[in-house]
C-alpha positions in Angstrom: 39.5 -7.1 42.1 41.5 -6.5 38.7 45.0 -8.0 39.0 48.0 -6.0 38.5 48.4 -6.7 35.1 45.5 -5.9 33.9 45.3 -1.8 33.1 41.9 -0.4 33.7 42.5 1.2 30.6 42.4 -2.2 28.6 38.4 -2.4 29.9 37.6 1.2 29.2 34.5 1.7 27.2 36.6 3.2 24.0 39.1 0.4 24.4 36.3 -2.4 24.4 34.4 -0.6 21.4 37.3 -0.9 19.1 39.0 -4.3 20.3 35.4 -5.5 19.3 34.3 -7.6 16.7 33.1 -6.2 14.0 30.0 -7.8 14.2 29.7 -6.1 17.9 30.6 -3.5 16.5 28.1 -3.2 14.0 25.4 -3.9 16.9 26.1 -1.3 19.2 26.5 1.3 16.4 23.3 0.1 15.4 21.5 0.3 18.5 23.1 3.5 19.1 21.5 5.0 16.3 18.2 3.3 17.6 18.6 4.7 21.0 19.2 8.6 19.5 15.9 7.6 16.9 13.9 6.9 20.0 14.6 10.3 21.7 14.2 12.0 18.5 10.7 10.6 18.3 9.9 10.7 21.8 10.7 14.7 21.7 8.6 15.3 18.5 5.7 13.4 20.2 5.9 15.6 23.2 5.9 18.6 21.2 3.0 17.4 18.8 0.6 16.0 21.2 0.7 19.1 23.4 0.3 21.2 20.5 -2.8 18.5 19.4 -4.4 18.9 22.9 -4.1 22.9 23.1 -5.5 23.1 19.7 -8.5 21.1 21.0 -9.1 23.0 23.7 -9.3 26.3 21.9 -11.4 24.8 19.8 -13.7 23.6 22.1 -14.1 27.3 23.8 -14.8 28.5 19.9 -17.3 25.9 19.3 -19.2 26.1 22.6 -18.9 30.1 22.6 -21.9 30.8 21.3 -20.6 31.8 17.7 -22.6 30.7 15.3 -21.5 27.2 13.0 -21.5 29.0 9.4 -19.1 31.8 11.1 -16.9 29.4 12.8 -16.5 27.3 9.6 -15.9 30.5 7.8 -12.9 31.4 10.4 -11.8 27.9 9.7 -11.8 26.5 6.5 -9.3 28.5 4.6 -6.4 27.9 7.4 -4.6 24.4 7.6 -6.3 22.4 10.6 -5.7 19.4 12.5 -8.0 17.7 15.3 -11.2 18.7 15.8 -11.2 21.9 13.8 -10.3 19.1 10.7 -13.4 17.2 12.0 -15.5 20.1 12.3 -14.4 21.7 8.4 -15.3 18.1 6.7 -18.3 17.7 8.8 -19.4 21.4 7.9 -17.9 20.9 4.1 -20.3 17.9 3.3 -23.0 20.0 4.5 -23.0 22.6 2.9 -22.2 20.8 -0.5 -25.2 18.5 0.2 -27.6 22.1 0.5 -25.8 23.5 -2.5 -25.6 20.4 -5.1 -29.3 19.9 -4.2 -31.1 22.2 -1.9 -33.5 20.4 0.8 -32.3 17.0 0.1 -31.3 15.3 2.8 -31.4 11.6 2.1 -28.6 10.1 3.7 -27.2 13.3 4.4 -26.5 12.2 8.2 -24.9 8.9 6.9 -22.5 11.1 4.9 -21.9 13.4 7.2 -20.7 10.6 9.9 -18.7 8.6 7.3 -16.9 11.5 6.6 -16.0 12.3 10.2 -14.9 8.6 10.4 -12.6 8.7 7.8 -11.4 12.6 9.3 -10.8 10.7 12.8 -8.9 8.0 11.1 -6.9 10.4 9.5 -6.0 12.2 12.6 -5.2 9.2 14.1 -2.9 8.1 12.0 -1.4 11.2 11.9 -0.7 11.0 15.6 0.3 7.4 15.8 3.1 7.9 13.4 6.7 6.4 14.3 5.0 4.6 17.1 5.7 1.2 15.1 9.3 2.4 15.8 9.4 2.6 19.1 7.3 -0.6 19.8 10.2 -2.4 17.4 13.3 -1.3 19.1 11.9 -1.7 22.7 10.9 -5.1 21.5 14.0 -5.8 19.3 16.5 -3.9 21.3 17.5 -6.6 24.1 17.5 -9.5 21.5 20.1 -7.4 19.2 22.2 -6.5 22.4 22.3 -10.5 23.2 23.7 -10.7 19.6 26.4 -8.8 21.1 26.3 -10.8 24.2 26.9 -14.2 22.6 29.6 -12.7 20.4 31.6 -11.4 23.6 31.1 -15.0 25.4 32.7 -16.5 22.3 35.3 -14.1 22.1 35.9 -15.1 25.5 35.8 -18.8 25.3 38.1 -18.7 21.8 40.2 -16.7 24.1 40.8 -19.2 27.0 41.3 -22.2 24.1 44.1 -20.2 22.1 45.8 -18.9 25.6 45.0 -22.1 27.6 44.2 -19.8 30.4 41.2 -19.0 32.3 42.7 -15.6 34.0 40.8 -12.6 34.7 43.2 -11.0 31.9 42.2 -13.2 29.2 38.6 -13.6 29.6 37.6 -10.2 31.2 37.8 -8.5 27.7 35.5 -10.8 26.2 32.8 -10.9 29.2 33.0 -6.5 29.5 32.4 -6.7 25.9 29.1 -9.1 26.0 28.0 -7.1 28.9 28.4 -3.8 27.2 26.5 -5.2 23.9 23.7 -6.1 26.6 24.1 -2.4 28.5 23.5 -1.0 25.0 20.6 -3.1 24.0 18.6 -2.3 27.3 19.7 1.5 27.0 17.6 1.6 23.6 14.7 -0.8 24.4 14.1 0.5 28.0 13.4 4.2 26.7 11.7 2.9 23.7 9.4 0.3 25.7 8.2 3.4 28.2 7.5 5.8 25.3 5.7 3.8 23.7 3.1 3.1 26.5 2.9 6.6 27.5 2.4 7.7 23.9 -0.3 5.2 22.8 -2.1 6.1 26.2 -2.2 9.7 25.1 -3.3 8.9 21.0 -6.3 7.0 23.0 -7.3 9.7 25.0 -7.3 12.1 22.0 -8.6 9.5 20.2 -12.0 9.7 22.8 -12.3 13.4 22.7 -12.6 13.2 18.6 -15.1 10.2 18.9 -16.9 12.5 21.3 -17.1 15.4 19.6 -18.0 13.9 16.7 -21.0 12.2 18.3 -21.9 15.1 19.8 -21.8 17.5 16.3 -23.5 14.5 14.8 -26.4 14.8 17.0 -26.7 18.4 16.3 -26.8 18.4 12.6 -29.4 15.8 13.1 -31.4 18.0 14.9 -30.7 20.9 12.2 -31.7 18.2 9.8 -35.4 17.9 11.3 -36.0 20.9 11.9 -34.8 21.9 8.2 -37.3 18.9 6.9 
């Protein structure tokens, strides 16, 4: 129980912030900014991965619908493409360049197509992983940054004890509350960041596996066509 000489408003959140040392204030503001940034990245990634998964599903339906590769390529080449569509367009573009440049020149064609698809997959994964490093950094460093405010708040409590030569709750409570508040903000930023990072890494791995699986299937299709054209 708080003694009568300590008003409840003295340890309110806003009072703790305004009365905190500038180092603790800077720590709290930085962590709050990081927390907002984490949630902004999370919302963006939720929409991005949802759109990417939907685009993959639609493309696979078109690809396996029986439509010719040439027709599918013409319908997609003029549009900005990502994910599987970008993989397909890149491979088909290399296929057409090889035939248009030197007709019936098959030397190294399959290897070039596979290389083009590997580069496209790497670019797509890089696009999906963008800003995930921020989540990893906040998740790992957030508690330690909050700990800085915690240590400084405890130091303030000891300075108050030494200055007033008293260990009453009225003397030590503000510093301890300030320390715990900094720790709480650090955890508030770090816990969601860690959860989101783990989830998004799993989502990226699943989509990368789908891209690599499609690349293998498409490479096999083109390989058969190369063999038939010889």
